Coordinates of C-alpha atoms in Angstrom, one line a residue:
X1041 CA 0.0 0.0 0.0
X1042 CA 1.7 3.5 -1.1
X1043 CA 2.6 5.7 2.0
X1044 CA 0.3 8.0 0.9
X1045 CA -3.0 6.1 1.5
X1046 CA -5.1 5.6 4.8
X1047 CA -7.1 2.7 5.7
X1048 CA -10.4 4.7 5.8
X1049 CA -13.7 4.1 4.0
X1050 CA -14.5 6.2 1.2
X1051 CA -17.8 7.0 -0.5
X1052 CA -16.0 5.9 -3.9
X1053 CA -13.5 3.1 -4.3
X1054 CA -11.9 2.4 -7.8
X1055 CA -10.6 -1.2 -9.1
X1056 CA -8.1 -0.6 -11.6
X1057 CA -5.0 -2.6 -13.4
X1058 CA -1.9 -1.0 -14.3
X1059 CA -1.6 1.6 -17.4
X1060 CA -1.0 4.4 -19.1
X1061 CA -4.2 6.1 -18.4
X1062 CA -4.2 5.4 -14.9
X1063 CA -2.0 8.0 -13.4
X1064 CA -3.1 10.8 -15.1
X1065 CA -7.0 10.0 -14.0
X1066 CA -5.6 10.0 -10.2
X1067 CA -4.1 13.1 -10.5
X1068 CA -7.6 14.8 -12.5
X1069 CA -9.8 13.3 -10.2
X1070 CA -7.9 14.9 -7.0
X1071 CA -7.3 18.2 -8.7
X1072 CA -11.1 18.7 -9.4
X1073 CA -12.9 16.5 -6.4
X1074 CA -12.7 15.7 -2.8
X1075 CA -9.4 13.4 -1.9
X1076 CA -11.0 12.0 1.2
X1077 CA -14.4 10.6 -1.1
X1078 CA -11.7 8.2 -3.4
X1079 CA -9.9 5.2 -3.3
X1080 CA -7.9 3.7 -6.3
X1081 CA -7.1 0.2 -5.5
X1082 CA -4.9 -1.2 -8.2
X1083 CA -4.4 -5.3 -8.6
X1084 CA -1.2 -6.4 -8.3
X1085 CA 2.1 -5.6 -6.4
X1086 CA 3.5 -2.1 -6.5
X1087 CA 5.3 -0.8 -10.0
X1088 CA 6.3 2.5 -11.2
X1089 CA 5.3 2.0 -15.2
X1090 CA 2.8 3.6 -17.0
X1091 CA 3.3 7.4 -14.9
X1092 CA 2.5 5.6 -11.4
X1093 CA 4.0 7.3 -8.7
X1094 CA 5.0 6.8 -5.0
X1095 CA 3.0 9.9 -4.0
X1096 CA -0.2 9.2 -5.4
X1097 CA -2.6 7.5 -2.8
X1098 CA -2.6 4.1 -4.2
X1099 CA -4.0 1.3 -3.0
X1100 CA -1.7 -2.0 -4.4
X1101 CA -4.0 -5.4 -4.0
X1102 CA -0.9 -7.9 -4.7
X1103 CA -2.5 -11.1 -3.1
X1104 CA -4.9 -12.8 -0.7
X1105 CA -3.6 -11.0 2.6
X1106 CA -4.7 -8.0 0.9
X1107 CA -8.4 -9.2 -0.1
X1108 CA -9.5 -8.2 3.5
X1109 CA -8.6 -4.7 2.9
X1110 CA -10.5 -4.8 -0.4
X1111 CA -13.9 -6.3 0.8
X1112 CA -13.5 -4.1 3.6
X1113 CA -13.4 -0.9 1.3
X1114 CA -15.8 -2.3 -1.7
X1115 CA -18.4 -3.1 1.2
X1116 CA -17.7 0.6 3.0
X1117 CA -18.3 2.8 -0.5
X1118 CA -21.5 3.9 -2.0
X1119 CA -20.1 3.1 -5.6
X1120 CA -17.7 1.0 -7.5
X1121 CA -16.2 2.3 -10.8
X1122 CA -14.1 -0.6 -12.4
X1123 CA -12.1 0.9 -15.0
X1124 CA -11.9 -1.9 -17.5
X1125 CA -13.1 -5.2 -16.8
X1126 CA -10.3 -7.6 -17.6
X1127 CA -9.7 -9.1 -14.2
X1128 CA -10.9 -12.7 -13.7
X1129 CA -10.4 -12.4 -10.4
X1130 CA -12.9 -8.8 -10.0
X1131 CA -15.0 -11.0 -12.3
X1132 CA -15.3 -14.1 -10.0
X1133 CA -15.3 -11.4 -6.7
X1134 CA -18.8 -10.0 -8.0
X1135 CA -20.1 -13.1 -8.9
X1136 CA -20.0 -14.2 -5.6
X1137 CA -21.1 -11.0 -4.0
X1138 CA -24.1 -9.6 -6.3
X1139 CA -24.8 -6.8 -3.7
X1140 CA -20.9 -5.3 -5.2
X1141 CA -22.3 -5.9 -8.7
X1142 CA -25.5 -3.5 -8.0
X1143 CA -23.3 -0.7 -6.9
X1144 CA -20.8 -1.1 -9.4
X1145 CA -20.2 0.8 -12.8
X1146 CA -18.3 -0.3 -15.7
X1147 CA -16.0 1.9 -17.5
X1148 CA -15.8 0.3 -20.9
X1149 CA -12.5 0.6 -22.3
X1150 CA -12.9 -1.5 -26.0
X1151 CA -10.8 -4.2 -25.6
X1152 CA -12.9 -5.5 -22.5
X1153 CA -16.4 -5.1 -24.4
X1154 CA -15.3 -6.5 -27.9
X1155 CA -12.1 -9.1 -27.5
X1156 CA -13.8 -11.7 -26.9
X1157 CA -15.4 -12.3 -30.4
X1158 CA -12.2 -13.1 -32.0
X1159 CA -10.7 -15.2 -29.1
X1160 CA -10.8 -19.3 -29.8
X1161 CA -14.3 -21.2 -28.7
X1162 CA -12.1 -23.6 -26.3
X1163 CA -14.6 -24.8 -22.7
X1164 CA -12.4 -22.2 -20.9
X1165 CA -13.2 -19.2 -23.1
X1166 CA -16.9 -20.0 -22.6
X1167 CA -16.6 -20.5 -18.9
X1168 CA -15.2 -17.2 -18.5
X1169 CA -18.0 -15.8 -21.3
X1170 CA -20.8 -17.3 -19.3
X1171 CA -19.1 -15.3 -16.0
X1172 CA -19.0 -12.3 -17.5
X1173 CA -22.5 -12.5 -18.8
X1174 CA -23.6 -13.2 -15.0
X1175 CA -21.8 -10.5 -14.1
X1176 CA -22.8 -7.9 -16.3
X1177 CA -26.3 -8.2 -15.9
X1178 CA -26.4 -7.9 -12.3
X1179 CA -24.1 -4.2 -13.3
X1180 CA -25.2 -1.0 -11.5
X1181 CA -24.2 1.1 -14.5
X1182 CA -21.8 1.6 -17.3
X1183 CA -19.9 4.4 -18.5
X1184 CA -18.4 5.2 -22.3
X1185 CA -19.9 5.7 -26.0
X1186 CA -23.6 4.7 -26.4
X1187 CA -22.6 2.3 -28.8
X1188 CA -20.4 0.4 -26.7
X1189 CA -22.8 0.6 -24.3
X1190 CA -25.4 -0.8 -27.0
X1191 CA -23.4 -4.1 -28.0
X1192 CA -22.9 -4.7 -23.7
X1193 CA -26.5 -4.8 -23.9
X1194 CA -26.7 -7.4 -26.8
X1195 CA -23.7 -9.3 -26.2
X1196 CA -24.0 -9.3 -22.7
X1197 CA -27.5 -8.7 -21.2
X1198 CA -26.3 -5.4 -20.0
X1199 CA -29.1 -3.4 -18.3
X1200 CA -27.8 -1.1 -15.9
X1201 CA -27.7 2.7 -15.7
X1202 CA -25.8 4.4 -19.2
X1203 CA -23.7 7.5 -18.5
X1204 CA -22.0 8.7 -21.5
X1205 CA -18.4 10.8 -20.9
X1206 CA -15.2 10.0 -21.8
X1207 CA -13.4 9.2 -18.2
X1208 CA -9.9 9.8 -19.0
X1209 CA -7.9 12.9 -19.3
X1210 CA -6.0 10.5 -22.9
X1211 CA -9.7 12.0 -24.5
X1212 CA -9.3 15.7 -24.0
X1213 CA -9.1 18.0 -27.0
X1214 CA -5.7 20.1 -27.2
X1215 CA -6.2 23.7 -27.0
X1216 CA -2.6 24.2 -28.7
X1217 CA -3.5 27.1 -31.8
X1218 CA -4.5 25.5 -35.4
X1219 CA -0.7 25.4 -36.7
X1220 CA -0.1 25.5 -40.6
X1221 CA 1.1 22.8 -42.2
X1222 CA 5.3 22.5 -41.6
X1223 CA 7.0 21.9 -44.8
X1224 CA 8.2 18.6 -45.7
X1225 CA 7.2 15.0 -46.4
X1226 CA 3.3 14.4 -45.8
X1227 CA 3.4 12.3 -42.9
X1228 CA 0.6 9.9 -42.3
X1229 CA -0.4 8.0 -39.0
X1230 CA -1.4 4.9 -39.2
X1231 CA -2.8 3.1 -36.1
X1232 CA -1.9 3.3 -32.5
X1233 CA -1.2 0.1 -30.8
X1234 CA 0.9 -3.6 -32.0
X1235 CA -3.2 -5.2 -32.0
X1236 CA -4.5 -7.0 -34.6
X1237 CA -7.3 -4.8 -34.3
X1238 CA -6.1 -1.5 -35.7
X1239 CA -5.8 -3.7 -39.5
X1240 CA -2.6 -2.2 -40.3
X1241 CA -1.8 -4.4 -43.3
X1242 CA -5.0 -4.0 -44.5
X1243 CA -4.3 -0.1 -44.6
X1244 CA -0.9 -0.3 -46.2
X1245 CA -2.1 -2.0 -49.1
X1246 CA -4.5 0.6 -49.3
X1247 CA -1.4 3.3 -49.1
X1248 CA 0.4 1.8 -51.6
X1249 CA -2.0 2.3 -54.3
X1250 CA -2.0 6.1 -53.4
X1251 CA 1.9 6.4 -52.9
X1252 CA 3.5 9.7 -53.8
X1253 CA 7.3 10.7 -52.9
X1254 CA 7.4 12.7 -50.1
X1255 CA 5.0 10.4 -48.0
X1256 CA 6.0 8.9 -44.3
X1257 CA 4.3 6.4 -42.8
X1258 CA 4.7 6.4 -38.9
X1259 CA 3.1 3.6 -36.8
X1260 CA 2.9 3.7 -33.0
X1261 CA 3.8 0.5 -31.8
X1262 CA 4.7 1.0 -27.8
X1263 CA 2.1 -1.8 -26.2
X1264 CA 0.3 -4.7 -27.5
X1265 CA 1.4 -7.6 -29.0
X1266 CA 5.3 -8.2 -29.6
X1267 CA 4.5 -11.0 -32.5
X1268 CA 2.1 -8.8 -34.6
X1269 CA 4.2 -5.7 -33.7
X1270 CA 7.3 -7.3 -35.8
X1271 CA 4.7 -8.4 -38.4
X1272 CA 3.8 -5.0 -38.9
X1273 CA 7.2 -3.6 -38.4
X1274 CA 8.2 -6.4 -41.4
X1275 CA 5.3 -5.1 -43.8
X1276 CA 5.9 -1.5 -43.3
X1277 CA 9.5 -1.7 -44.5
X1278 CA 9.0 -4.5 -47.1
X1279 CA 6.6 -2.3 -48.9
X1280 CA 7.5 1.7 -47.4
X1281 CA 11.6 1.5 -46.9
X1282 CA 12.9 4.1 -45.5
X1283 CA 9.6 6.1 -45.7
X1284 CA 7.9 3.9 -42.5
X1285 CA 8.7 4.6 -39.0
X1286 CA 7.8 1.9 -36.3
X1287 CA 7.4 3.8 -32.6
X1288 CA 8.3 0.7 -30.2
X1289 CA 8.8 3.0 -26.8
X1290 CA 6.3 4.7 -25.1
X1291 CA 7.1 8.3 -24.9
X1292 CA 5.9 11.0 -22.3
X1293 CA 2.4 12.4 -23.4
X1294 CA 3.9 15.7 -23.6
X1295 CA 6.2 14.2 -26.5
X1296 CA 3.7 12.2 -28.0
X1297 CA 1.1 14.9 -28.1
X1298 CA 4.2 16.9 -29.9
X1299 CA 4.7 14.2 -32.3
X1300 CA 1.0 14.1 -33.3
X1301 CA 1.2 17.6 -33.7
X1302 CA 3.3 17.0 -36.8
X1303 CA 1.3 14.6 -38.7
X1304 CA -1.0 15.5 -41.8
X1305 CA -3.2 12.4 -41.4
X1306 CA -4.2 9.6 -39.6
X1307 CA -5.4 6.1 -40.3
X1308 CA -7.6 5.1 -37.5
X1309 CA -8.8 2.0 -39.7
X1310 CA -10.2 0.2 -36.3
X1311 CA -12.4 -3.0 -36.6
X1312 CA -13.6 -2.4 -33.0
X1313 CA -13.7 1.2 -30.2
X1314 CA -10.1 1.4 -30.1
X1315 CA -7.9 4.9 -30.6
X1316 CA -10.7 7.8 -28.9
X1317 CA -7.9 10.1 -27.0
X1318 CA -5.7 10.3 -30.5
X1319 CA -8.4 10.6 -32.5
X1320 CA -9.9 13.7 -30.4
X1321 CA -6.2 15.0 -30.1
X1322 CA -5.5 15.0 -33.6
X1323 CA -8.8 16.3 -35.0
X1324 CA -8.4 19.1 -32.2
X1325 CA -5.3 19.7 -34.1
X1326 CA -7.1 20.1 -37.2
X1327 CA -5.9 16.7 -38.9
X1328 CA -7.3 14.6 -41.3
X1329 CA -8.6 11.5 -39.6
X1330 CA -9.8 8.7 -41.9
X1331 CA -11.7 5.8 -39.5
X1332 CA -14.4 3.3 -39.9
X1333 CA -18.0 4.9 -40.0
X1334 CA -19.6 2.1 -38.2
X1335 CA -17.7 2.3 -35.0
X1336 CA -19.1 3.8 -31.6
X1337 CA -16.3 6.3 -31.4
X1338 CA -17.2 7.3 -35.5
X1339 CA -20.3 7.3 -34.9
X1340 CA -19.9 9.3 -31.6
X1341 CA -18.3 12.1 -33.5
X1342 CA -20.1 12.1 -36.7
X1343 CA -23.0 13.0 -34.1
X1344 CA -21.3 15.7 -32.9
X1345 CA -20.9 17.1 -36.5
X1346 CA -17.1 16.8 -37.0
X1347 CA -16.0 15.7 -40.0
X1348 CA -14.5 12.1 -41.1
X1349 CA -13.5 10.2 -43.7
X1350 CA -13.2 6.2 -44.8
X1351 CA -10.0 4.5 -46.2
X1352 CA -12.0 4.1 -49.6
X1353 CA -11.7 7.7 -49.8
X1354 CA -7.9 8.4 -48.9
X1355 CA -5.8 10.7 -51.0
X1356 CA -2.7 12.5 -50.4
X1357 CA -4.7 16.1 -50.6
X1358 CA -4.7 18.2 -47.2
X1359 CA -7.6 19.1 -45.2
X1360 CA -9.2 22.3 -46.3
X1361 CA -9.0 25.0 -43.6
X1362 CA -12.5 25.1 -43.4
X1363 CA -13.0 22.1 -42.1
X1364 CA -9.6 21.8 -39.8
X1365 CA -11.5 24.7 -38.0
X1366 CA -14.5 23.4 -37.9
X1367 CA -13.3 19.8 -36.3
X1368 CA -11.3 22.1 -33.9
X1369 CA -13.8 23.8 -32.5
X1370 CA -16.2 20.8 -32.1
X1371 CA -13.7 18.6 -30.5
X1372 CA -12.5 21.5 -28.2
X1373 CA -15.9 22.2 -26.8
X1374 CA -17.4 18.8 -26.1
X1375 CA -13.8 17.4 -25.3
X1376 CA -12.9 19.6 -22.9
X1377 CA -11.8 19.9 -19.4
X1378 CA -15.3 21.5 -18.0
X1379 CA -17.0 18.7 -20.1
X1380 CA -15.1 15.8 -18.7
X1381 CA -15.4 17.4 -14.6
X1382 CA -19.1 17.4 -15.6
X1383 CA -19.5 13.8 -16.8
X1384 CA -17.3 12.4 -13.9
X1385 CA -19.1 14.0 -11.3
X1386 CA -22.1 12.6 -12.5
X1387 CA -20.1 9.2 -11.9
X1388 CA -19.2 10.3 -8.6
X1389 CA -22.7 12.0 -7.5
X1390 CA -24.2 10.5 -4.1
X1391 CA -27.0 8.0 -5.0
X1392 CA -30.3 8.9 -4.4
X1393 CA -31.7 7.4 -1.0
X1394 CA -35.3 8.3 -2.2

């Protein structure tokens, strides 16, 4: 347990894993809300990747001798936010205890809601299907897109309360000023993660027929997995050369958010929710973001007016200025920090004794 953190009961415990978005949740939620009404409670023994720090109030679960602390706190609090719900072990916890379930709400991340459809039919993948499903229906509530929210409620049984924000500081617009274009080669993002999902070979070959000189291909490659990473890394420089750039470290977001500042346009080609926070980021930066229309986060925007395009319709032409301002200005209002205080206190609000 971090030095930081008291054994007392709070009105909101939190049952995360480790990663990048953690840390920088932490620190929003005690910069805009009461310290004393939160407890993050991470599973597994104490690390210092992904931004976590020995001064945030951090609760480490690491093993048995520390599940007394946890059903002490998860019994104390008024709500339960689990941010993602990969854990077997949170799974099998509110299976057994129903009453946790009712006060609990799920933060769907994307891989959580939709991996499953792809992963092997074997007895053990359906056992751990027909948990979830148990689980799920018995949910408080669920936070995210409405169409994530949608498929939890076919896939799943999902009939809890739906509270649409976007959690995570990763999903805020940037307010940097519209910049013009910076001479040079026409840099083009493709993807963000080493997973199958983001259908990176399917997007080079679309690249290929649209190849100009001058083009770059950069591919953000920092997490995932390591064997389609190098299949990817393979492609890209069998059929881009010198022109493709494979980003295997993750950098600080300060960097990152630098480094997306100097791309022309990005590929989110996503067969599943995957990519939100770079696809707000970049179209608050005025980019050109081609993505699936069909997926919640598309679909999410489109409503909101911004602008998108498909991969059938790539071309090496810029965005117009028009419609870099117009993107900006959408993303920076319903993407920003007032916007995201508002959805998380609605999270956070006492429940109604009534």
């Amino acid at each position: 347990m971090s030095a930081a953190v008291e054994t007392r009961a709070a009105r909101t415990v939190h049952l995360m894993v480790p990663d990048k978005f953690i840390a920088p949740f932490v620190d929003f939620v005690l910069r805009h809300f009461d310290a004393n009404e939160h407890r993050f409670c991470l599973l597994g023994a104490p690390r210092s990747d992904f931004g976590l720090r020995a001064d945030q109030p951090l609760d480490w679960i690491a093993g048995e001798h520390d599940e007394p602390r946890l059903l002490q706190a998860l019994f104390a609090a008024e709500r339960i936010v689990i941010h993602g719900l990969w854990s077997e072990r949170v799974l099998r916890l509110l299976y057994a205890l129903p009453s946790l379930a009712r006060k609990s709400h799920w933060v769907i991340w994307g891989g959580d809601l939709y991996d499953a459809q792809w992963q092997a039919r074997t007895p053990g993948h359906e056992q751990n299907e027909a948990l979830r499903r148990a689980v799920i229906t018995q949910l408080g509530g669920a936070v995210g897109l409405p169409g994530d929210m949608d498929v939890a409620h076919e896939r799943y049984g999902f009939r809890g309360e739906r509270l649409v924000c976007f959690t995570y500081p990763s999903n805020l617009a940037s307010s940097a000023p519209l910049a013009p274009r910076e001479p040079g080669p026409l840099r083009i993002l493709v993807g963000n993660s080493a997973t199958e999902s983001n259908c990176h070979l399917e997007v080079f070959a679309r690249l290929t027929r649209h190849w100009q000189p001058g083009m770059e291909v950069h591919c953000p490659l920092a997490y995932g997995d390591p064997a389609y990473r190098d299949l990817v890394i393979a492609n890209g420089r069998g059929q881009f050369g010198a022109d493709f750039h494979a980003i295997t470290t993750l950098m600080p977001l300060a960097d990152y958010n630098a480094f997306l500042g100097r791309i022309d346009a990005a590929v989110l080609h996503h067969n599943r929710q995957q990519g939100l926070g770079n696809a707000v980021t970049l179209l608050s930066l005025g980019k050109k973001v081609y993505a699936r229309p069909e997926q919640s986060h598309s679909r999410q925007l489109a409503s909101l007016g911004v602008r998108l395009f498909t991969l059938a319709e790539f071309n090496a032409e810029p965005l117009d200025e028009a419609t870099r301002a117009h993107n900006a200005a959408l993303l920076r209002e319903h993407h920003s920090e007032a916007r995201l205080v508002q959805g998380l206190a609605a999270l956070f609000a006492p429940r109604s004794t009534a």
